[in-house]
mmCIF file of C-alpha atoms in Angstrom:
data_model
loop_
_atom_site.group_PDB
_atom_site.id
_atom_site.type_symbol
_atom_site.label_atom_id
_atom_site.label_comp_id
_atom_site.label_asym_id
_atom_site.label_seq_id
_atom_site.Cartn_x
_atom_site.Cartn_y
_atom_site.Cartn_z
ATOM 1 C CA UNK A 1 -24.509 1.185 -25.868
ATOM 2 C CA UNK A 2 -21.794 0.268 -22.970
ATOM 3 C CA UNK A 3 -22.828 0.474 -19.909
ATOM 4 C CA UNK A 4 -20.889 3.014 -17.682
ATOM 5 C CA UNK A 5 -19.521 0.917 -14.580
ATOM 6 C CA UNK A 6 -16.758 0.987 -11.944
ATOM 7 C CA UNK A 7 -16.003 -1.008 -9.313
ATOM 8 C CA UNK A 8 -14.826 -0.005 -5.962
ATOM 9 C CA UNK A 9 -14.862 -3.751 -4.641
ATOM 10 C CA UNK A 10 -12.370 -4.430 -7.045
ATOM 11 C CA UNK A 11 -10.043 -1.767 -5.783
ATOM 12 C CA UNK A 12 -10.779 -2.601 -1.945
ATOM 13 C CA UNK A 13 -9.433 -6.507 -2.652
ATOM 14 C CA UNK A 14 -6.103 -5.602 -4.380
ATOM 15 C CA UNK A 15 -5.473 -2.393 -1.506
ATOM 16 C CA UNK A 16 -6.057 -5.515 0.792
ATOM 17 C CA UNK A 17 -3.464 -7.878 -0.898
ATOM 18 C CA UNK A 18 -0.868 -4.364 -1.054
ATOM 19 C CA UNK A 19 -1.290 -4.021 2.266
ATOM 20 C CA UNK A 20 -1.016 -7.654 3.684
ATOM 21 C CA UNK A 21 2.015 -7.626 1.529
ATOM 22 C CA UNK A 22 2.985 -4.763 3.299
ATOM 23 C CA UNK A 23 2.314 -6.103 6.787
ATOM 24 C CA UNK A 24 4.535 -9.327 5.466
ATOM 25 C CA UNK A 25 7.563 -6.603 4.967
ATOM 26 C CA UNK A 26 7.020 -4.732 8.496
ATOM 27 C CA UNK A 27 7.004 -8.462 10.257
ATOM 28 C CA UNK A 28 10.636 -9.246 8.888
ATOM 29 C CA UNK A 29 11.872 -6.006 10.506
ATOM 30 C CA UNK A 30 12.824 -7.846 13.924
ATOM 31 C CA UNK A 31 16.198 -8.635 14.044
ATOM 32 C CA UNK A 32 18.458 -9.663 16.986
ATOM 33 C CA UNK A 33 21.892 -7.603 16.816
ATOM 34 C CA UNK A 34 25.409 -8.789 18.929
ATOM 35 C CA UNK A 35 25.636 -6.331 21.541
ATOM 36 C CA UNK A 36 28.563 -8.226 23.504
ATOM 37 C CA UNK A 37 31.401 -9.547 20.555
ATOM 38 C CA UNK A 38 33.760 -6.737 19.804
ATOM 39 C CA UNK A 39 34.129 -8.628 16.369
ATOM 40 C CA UNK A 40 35.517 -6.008 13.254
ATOM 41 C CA UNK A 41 31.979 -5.125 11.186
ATOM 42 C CA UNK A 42 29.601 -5.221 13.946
ATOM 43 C CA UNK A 43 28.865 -1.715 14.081
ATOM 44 C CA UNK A 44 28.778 -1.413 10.420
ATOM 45 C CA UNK A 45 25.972 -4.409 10.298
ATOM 46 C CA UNK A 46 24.085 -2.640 12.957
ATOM 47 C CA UNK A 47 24.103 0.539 11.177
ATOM 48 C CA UNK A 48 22.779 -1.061 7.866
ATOM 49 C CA UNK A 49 20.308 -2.768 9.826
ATOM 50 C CA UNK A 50 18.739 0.732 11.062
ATOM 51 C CA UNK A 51 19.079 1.555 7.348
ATOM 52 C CA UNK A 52 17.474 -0.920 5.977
ATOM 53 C CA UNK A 53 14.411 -0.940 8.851
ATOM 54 C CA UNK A 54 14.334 2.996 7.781
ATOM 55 C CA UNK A 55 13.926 2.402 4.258
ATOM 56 C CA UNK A 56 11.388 -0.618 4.993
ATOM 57 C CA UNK A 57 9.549 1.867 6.873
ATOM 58 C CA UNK A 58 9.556 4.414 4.306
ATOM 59 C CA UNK A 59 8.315 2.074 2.044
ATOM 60 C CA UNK A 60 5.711 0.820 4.226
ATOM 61 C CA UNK A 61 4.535 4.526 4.664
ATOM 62 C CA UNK A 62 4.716 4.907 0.621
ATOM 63 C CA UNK A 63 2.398 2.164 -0.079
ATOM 64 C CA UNK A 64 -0.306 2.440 2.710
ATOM 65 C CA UNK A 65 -0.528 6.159 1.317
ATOM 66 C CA UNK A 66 -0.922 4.659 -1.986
ATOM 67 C CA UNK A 67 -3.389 1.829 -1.331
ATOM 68 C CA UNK A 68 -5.331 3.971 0.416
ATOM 69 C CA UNK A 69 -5.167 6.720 -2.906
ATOM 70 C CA UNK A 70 -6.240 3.597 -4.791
ATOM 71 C CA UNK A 71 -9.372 2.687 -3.204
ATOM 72 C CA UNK A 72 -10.289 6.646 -2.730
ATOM 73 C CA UNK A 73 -9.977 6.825 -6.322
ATOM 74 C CA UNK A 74 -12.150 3.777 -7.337
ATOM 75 C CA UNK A 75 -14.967 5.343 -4.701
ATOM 76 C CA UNK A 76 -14.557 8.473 -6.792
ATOM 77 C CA UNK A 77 -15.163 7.168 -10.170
ATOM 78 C CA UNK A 78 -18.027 4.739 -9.000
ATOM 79 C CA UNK A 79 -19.577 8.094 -8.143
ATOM 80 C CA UNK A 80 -18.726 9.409 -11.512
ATOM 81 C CA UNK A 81 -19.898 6.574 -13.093
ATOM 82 C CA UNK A 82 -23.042 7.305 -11.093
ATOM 83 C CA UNK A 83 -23.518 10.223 -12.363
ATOM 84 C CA UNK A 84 -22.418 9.797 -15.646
ATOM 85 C CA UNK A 85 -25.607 6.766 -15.982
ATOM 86 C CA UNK A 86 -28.284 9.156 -14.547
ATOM 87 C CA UNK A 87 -27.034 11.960 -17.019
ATOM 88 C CA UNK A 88 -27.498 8.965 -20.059
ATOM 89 C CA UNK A 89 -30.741 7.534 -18.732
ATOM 90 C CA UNK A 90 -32.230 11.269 -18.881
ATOM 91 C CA UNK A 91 -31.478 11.233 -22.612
ATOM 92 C CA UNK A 92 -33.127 8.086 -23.416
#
C-alpha cells in the first residue's frame, strides 16, 4: 500500500521563490520622471508610468494572496493526510 503523504515544506520553498520574484517586480517600480522639459509626450509617459506601477501593484497584491493560498493549502492537506494515515493504521 502507498503511503498517504504531503508536504507543506515543499509548498513553503516555491511561496518563497513567488514571492522573492515578486519583491524583484516591486524593486523595478522606482522610476525618475522629467518634471522640468515641456517636451511633446511627457505627460503621456508619466501617465503610463502610474499605469504600469498600478498594474505592478495589482499584480503584486494577486500573487502574495496566492502564495499565501498555496502554502495554507499544503498545511491543510498535510493535516488531511494526517488524518487520512491514523484512519488506515486503525484498519490494519
Amino acid at each position: 500500500m502507498e503511503s498517504i503523504s504531503s508536504n507543506s515544506a515543499v509548498a513553503g520553498e516555491l511561496a518563497r521563490g513567488i514571492f522573492s520574484a515578486m519583491d524583484t517586480l516591486n524593486s523595478y517600480q522606482s522610476v525618475t520622471t522629467d518634471e522640468q522639459s515641456t517636451i511633446s509626450g511627457n505627460d503621456a509617459a508619466k501617465n503610463a508610468i502610474k499605469d504600469m506601477q498600478s498594474m505592478v501593484q495589482a499584480i503584486s497584491v494577486a500573487i502574495a494572496t496566492d502564495s499565501n493560498n498555496i502554502k495554507s493549502v499544503a498545511a491543510e492537506f498535510e493535516e488531511a493526510d494526517a488524518t487520512v494515515r491514523k484512519m488506515m493504521s486503525g484498519l490494519r
